[in-house]
XYZ file of C-alpha atoms in Angstrom:
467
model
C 114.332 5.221 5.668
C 111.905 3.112 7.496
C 110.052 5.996 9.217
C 110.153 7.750 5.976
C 108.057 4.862 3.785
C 105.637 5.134 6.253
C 105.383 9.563 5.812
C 104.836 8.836 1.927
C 102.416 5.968 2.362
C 100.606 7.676 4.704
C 100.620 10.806 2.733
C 100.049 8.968 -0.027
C 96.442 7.968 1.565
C 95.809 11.570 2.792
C 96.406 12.433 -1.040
C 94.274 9.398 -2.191
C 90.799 10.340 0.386
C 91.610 14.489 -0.177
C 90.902 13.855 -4.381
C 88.103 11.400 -3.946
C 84.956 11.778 -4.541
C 83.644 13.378 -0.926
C 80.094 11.708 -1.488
C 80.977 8.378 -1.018
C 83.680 8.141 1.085
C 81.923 10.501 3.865
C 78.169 10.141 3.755
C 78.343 6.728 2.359
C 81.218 4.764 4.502
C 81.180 6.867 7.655
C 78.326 7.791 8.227
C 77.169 4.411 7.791
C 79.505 2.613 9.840
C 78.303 5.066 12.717
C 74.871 3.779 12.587
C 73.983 7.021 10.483
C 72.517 8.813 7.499
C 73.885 12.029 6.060
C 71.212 15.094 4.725
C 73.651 15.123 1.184
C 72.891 11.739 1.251
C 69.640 11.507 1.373
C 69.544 14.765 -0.603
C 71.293 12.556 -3.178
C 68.729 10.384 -4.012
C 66.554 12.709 -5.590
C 67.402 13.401 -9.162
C 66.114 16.435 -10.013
C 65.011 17.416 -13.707
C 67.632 19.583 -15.238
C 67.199 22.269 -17.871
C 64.890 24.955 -18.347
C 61.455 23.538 -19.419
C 60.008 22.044 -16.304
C 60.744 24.686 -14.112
C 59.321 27.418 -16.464
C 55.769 26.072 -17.483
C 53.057 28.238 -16.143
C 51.166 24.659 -14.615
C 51.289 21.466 -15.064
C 48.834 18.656 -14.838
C 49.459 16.589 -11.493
C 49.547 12.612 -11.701
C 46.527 11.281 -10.440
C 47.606 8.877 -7.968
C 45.737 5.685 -8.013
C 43.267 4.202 -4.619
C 45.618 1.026 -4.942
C 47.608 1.256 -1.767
C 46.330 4.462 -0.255
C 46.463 4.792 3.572
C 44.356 6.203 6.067
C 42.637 9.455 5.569
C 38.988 7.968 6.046
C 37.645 11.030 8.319
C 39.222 13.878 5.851
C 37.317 11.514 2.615
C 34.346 11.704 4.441
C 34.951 15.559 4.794
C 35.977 16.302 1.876
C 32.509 13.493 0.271
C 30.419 16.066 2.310
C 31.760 18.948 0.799
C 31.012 17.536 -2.803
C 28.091 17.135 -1.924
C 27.020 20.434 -0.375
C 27.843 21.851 -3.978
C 25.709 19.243 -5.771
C 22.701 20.705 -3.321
C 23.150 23.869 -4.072
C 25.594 25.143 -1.645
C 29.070 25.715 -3.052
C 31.683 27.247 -1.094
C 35.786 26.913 -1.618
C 37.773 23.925 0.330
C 41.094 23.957 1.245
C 43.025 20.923 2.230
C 46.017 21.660 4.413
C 48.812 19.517 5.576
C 52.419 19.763 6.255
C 54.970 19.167 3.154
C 55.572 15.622 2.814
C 52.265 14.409 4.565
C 50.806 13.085 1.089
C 48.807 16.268 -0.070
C 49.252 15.891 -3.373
C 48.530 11.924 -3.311
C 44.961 12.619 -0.842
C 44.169 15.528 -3.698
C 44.945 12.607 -6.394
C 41.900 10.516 -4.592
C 39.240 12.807 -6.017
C 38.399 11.173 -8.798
C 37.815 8.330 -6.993
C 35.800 9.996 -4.613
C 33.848 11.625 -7.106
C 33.169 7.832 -8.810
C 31.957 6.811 -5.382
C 29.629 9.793 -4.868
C 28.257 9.375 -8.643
C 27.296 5.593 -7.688
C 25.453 6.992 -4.502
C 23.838 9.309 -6.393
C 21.990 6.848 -9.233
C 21.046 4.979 -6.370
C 19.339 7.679 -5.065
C 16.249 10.421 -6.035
C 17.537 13.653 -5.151
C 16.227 15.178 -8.155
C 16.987 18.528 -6.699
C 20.738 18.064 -6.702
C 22.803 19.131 -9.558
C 25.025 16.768 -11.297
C 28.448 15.723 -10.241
C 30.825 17.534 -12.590
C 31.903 15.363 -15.424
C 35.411 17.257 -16.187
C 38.168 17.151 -12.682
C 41.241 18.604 -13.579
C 43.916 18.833 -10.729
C 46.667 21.392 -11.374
C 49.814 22.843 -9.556
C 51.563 26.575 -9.926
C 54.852 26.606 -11.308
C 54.930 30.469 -11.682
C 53.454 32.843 -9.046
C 51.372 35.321 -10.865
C 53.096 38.923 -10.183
C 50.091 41.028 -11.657
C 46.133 41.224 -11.907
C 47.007 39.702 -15.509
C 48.652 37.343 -15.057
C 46.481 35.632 -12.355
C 44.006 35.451 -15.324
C 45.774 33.745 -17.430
C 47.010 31.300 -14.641
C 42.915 30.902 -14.318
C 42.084 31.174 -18.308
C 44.924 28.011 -18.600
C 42.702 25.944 -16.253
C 39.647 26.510 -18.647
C 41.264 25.825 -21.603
C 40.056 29.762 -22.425
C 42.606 31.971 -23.956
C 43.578 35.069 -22.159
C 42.556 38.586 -23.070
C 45.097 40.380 -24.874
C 44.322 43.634 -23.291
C 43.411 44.516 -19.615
C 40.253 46.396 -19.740
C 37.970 47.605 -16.879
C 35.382 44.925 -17.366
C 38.415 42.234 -17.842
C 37.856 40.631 -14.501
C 33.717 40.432 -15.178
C 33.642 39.591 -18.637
C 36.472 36.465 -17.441
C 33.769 35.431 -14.450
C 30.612 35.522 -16.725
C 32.822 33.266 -19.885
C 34.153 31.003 -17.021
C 30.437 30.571 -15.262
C 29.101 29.451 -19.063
C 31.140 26.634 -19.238
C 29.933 22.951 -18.054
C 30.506 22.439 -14.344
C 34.153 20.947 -13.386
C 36.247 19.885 -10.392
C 39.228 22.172 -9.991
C 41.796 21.705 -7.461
C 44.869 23.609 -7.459
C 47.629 21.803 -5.937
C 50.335 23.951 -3.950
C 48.552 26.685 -3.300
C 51.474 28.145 -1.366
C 53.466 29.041 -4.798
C 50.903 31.258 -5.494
C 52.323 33.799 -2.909
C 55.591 35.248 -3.993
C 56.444 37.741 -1.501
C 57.253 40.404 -4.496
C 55.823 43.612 -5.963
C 52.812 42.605 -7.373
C 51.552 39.282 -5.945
C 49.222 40.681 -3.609
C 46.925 41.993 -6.627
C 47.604 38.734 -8.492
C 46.299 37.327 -5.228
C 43.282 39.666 -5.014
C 42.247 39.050 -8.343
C 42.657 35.124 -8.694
C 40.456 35.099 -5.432
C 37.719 37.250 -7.035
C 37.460 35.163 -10.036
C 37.591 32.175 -7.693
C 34.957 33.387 -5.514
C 32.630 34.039 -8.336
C 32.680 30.779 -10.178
C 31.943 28.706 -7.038
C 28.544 27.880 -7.023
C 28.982 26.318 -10.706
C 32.430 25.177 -10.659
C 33.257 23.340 -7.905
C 36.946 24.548 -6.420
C 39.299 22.653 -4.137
C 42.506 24.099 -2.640
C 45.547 22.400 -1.547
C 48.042 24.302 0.536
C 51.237 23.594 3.163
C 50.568 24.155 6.538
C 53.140 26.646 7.456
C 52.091 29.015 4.232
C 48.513 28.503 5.063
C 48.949 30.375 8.521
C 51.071 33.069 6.631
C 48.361 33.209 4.092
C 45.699 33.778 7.281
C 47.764 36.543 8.763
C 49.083 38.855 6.062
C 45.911 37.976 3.355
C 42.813 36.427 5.851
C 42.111 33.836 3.162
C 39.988 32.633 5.649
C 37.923 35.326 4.886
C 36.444 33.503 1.693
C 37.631 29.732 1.922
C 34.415 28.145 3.596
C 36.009 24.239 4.145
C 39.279 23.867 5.990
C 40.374 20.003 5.975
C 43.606 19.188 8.088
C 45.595 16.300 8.610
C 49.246 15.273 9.468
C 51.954 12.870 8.767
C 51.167 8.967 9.241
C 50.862 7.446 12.520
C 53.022 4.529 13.847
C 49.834 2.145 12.281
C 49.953 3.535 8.772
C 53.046 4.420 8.741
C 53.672 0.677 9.771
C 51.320 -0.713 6.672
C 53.019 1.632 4.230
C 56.305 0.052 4.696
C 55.089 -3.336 5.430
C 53.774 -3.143 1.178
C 57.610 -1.867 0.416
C 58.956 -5.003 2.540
C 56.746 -7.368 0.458
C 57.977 -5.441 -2.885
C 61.560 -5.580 -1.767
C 60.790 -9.745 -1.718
C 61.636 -9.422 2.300
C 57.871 -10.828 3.271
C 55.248 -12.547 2.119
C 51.897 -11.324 1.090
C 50.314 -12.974 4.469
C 51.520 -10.184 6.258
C 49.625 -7.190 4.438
C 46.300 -9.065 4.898
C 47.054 -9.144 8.837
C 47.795 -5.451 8.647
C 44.293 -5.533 7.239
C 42.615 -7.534 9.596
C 44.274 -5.282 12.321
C 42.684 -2.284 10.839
C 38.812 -3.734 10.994
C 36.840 -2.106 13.668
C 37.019 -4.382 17.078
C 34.326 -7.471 16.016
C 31.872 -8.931 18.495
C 34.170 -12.103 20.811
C 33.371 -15.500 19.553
C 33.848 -18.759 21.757
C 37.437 -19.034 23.409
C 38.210 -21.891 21.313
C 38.174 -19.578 18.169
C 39.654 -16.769 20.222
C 42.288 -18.977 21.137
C 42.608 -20.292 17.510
C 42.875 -16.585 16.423
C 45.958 -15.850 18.834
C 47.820 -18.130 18.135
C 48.005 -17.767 14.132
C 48.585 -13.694 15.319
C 51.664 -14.710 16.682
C 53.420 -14.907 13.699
C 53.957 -11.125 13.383
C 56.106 -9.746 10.881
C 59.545 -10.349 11.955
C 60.419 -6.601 10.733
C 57.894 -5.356 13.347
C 60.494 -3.838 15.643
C 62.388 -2.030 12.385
C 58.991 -0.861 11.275
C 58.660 0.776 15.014
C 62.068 2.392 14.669
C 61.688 3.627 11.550
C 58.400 5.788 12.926
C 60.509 6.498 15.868
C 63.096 8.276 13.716
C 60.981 9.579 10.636
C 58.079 10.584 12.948
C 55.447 9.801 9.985
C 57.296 10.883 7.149
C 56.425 8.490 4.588
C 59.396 9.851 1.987
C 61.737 9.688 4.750
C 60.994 5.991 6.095
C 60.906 4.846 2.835
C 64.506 6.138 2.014
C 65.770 4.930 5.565
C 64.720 1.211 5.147
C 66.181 0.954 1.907
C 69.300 2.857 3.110
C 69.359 0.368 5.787
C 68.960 -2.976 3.972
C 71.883 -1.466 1.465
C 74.239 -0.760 4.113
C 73.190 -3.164 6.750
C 77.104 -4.603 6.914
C 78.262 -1.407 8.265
C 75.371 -0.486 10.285
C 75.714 -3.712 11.904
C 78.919 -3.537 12.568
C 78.573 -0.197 14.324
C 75.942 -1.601 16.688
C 77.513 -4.522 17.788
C 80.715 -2.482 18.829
C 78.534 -0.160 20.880
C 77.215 -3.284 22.358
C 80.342 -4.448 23.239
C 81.335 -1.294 24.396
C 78.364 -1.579 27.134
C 78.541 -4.724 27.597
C 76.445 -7.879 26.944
C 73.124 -6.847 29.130
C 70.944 -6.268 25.846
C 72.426 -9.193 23.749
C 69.135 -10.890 24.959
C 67.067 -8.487 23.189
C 68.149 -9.424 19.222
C 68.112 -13.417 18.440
C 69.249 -14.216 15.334
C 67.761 -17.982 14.991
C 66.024 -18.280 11.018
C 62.685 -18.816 13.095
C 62.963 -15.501 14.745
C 62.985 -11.254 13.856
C 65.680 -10.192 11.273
C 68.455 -8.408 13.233
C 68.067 -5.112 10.772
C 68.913 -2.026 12.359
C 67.987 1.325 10.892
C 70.053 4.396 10.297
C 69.298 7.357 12.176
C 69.580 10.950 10.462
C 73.021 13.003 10.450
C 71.267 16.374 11.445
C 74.267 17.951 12.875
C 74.179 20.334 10.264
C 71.314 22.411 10.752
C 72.422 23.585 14.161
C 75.571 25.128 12.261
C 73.471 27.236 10.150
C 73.669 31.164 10.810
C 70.374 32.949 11.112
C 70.481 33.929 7.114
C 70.446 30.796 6.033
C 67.814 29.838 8.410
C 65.755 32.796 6.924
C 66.612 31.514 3.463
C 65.110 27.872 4.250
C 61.810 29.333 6.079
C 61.487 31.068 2.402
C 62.136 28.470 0.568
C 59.806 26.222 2.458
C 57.130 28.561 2.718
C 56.971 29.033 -0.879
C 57.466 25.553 -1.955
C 61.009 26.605 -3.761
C 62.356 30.177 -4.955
C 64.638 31.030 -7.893
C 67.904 32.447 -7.194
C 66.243 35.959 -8.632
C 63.270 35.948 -5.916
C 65.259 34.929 -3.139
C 67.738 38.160 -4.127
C 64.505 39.668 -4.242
C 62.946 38.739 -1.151
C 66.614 39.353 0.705
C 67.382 42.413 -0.595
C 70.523 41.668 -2.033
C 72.385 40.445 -4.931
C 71.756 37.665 -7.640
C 75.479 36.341 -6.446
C 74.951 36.369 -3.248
C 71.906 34.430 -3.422
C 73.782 32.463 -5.991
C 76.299 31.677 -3.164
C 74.241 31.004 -0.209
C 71.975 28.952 -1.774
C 74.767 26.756 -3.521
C 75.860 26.320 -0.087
C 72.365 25.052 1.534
C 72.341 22.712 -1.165
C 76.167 21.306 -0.775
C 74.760 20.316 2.969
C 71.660 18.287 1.497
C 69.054 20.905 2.938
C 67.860 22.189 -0.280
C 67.940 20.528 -3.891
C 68.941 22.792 -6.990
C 66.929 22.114 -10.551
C 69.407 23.641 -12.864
C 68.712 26.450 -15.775
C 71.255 25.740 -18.765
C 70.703 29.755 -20.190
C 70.968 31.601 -16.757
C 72.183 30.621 -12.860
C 69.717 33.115 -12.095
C 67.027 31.018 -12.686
C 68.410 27.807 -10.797
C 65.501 26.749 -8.439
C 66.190 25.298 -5.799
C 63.794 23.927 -2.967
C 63.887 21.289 0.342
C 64.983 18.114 0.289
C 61.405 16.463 0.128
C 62.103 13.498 2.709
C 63.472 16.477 5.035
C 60.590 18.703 5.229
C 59.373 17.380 8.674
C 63.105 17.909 10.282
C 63.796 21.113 8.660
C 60.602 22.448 9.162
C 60.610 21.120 13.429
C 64.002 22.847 13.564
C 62.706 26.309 11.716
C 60.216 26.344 14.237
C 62.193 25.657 17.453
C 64.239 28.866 16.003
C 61.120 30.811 15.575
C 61.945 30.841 11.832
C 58.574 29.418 11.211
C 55.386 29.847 13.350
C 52.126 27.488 14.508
């Protein structure tokens, strides 16, 4: 009877963890209390937009990101300053900006205005009556739709004009477009995601032709500034040479351990974790390297530097682990401080386990560093993935998200069994879905933003991707 209690309670539990909710007891609990962080976890804080208006809007207007708390970046401002100004003399030629998904793209494009504020300054300072103006209007846009036809990559254009499209393609379409766009005032464009412009499907490549034309003949008075991924860029140079007309290149990568370091030292101080001291020693750190004054003030100086910020080893890990990504070490600290009990608890029974020759190496006195340790990511998942669902993220990646329609499309296969695979890349946390109510055909789904860099590093190693 004895023996028997125990089956039932036991089976009771099995009963009990088989009906809950898999989220929480699995990448919640366990994966915490090993020291880790799951993808559907992290995939889980996003919450997409559901429903069938944002995902079918031709463009949308990007949020212009403010200079408060922008890091790094100075050589590509002073590129991209240059650039400006080579149009304002006369010289206008197309920029692209290029960086790897996640690297802060969209929030370097969002410093234009600001640039463009510091460049008008400079200019009323200075007689160079020969220059043209700064353009007054900036408007900084991203692609929701890839155009599939010569048409519609009008339109896409016409939309960023405020112009309405022609009703009827005509021969002279394309030239009567170029001479109505080049009679408007001058303006900044910059097209954001560049990379969901090229829908690999019957079509695109004359959409592509076409908004390049159009682009290529409105330079000189509009002045036009591309953003694109990395990855899609190099497709972009192979199969279409856009290269061949896009002057500027600007490139730059995720964060390095320093800014990566004074981006998370501002989250600690709005988390309440630090004081305010600490971001103006991040800046002081930053200043170039200032003449040596006498050793008494040298001495002065190191000594008030000792006080570093006691999460100065957690800041180090989390670069170690998210290797720049700012989305990713910004989900991983707070993940951390959230489940710091288990986490904890994990690494002091692997210290045990080893025994006590690194308890010297955390101190725990209220004078000293906090004894935070950081979660590492549960990648285990992506080595499990067959070679069509590797395929299926390079796509998805590359293009910045697909539709279950396009990826059928792309695949060569049916709606439901893109329907199927794709539903299963997202029940691992590698993609994210954005729901149609009216037709699963239109679900979009695309990568789990704070896993671009991992997904991406393990695409390449399995020549999914190329440099």
């Amino acid at each position: 009877m004895d023996i028997n209690l125990r089956l039932f309670s036991r089976l009771s539990q099995w009963v009990n963890t088989f009906f809950a909710p898999k989220a929480t007891l699995k990448t919640e609990s366990d994966d915490a209390q090993k020291g880790l962080i799951s993808l559907k976890t992290i995939a889980n804080q996003y919450q997409p937009k559901t429903g069938q208006d944002p995902i079918n809007e031709t463009m949308s207007s990007q949020s212009i990101y403010t200079a408060e708390d922008f890091v790094g970046r100075e050589a590509q401002t002073k590129q991209i300053s240059d650039v400006i100004n080579l149009w304002c003399n006369h010289h206008g030629e197309i920029s692209a900006i290029v960086a790897p998904a996640g690297a802060g793209l969209s929030a370097f494009l969002g410093q234009l205005p600001s640039i463009l504020a510091s460049l008008n300054a400079q200019t009323q300072d200075s007689s160079t009556s020969k220059a043209k103006p700064l353009p007054k209007k900036r408007l900084i846009m991203s692609f929701y739709n890839a155009p599939l036809s010569a048409s519609d990559a009008i339109a896409n254009v016409c939309y960023c004009f405020n112009i309405p499209p022609p009703e009827v393609m005509t021969d002279t379409t394309i030239t009567d477009i170029i001479i109505a766009i080049n009679q408007l005032p001058a303006q900044l464009i910059v097209i954001d995601d560049l990379h969901k412009l090229m829908l690999r499907m019957m079509g695109n490549a004359q959409a592509l032709v076409t908004f390049a034309t159009i682009v290529m003949e409105t330079r000189k008075h509009h002045c036009w500034i591309l953003g694109c991924e990395k990855f899609a860029w190099q497709r972009l140079s192979a199969q279409y040479q856009i290269t061949h007309f896009i002057k500027h290149v600007i490139t730059f990568d995720y964060f390095n351990a320093k800014e990566l370091a004074s981006i998370q030292t501002k989250q600690l101080v709005d988390l309440g974790l630090i004081g305010d001291d600490y971001l103006t020693q991040e800046t002081d750190k930053a200043e170039p390297n200032q003449t040596q004054k006498s050793s008494e003030a040298t001495h002065t100086e190191s000594e008030k530097n000792d006080e570093v910020n006691p999460y100065d080893d957690q800041l180090k890990q989390l670069y170690m682990i998210s290797q720049g990504h700012p989305k990713l070490a910004k989900l991983l600290l707070q993940y951390s401080l959230t489940h710091q009990a288990d986490i904890a608890q994990s690494s002091s029974n692997n210290k045990s386990d080893n025994g006590s020759k690194n308890n010297s190496n955390k101190v725990t006195d209220n004078n000293s560093k906090q004894c935070t340790d950081i979660c590492k990511v549960n990648a285990s998942v992506l080595p499990l993935c067959q070679d069509n669902d590797l395929f299926s993220l390079a796509e998805i990646y590359i293009h910045g998200g697909l539709r279950v329609a396009q990826h059928a499309h792309i695949f060569a296969q049916t709606i439901e069994q893109s329907s199927l695979q794709l539903a299963y890349l997202a029940r691992q946390g590698l993609i994210i879905a954005q729901y149609s109510q009216r037709d699963f055909a239109q679900h979009f789904y695309f990568i789990t933003p704070a896993l671009s860099k991992i997904i991406a590093s393990h695409l390449v190693n399995n020549n999914k991707l190329f440099n």
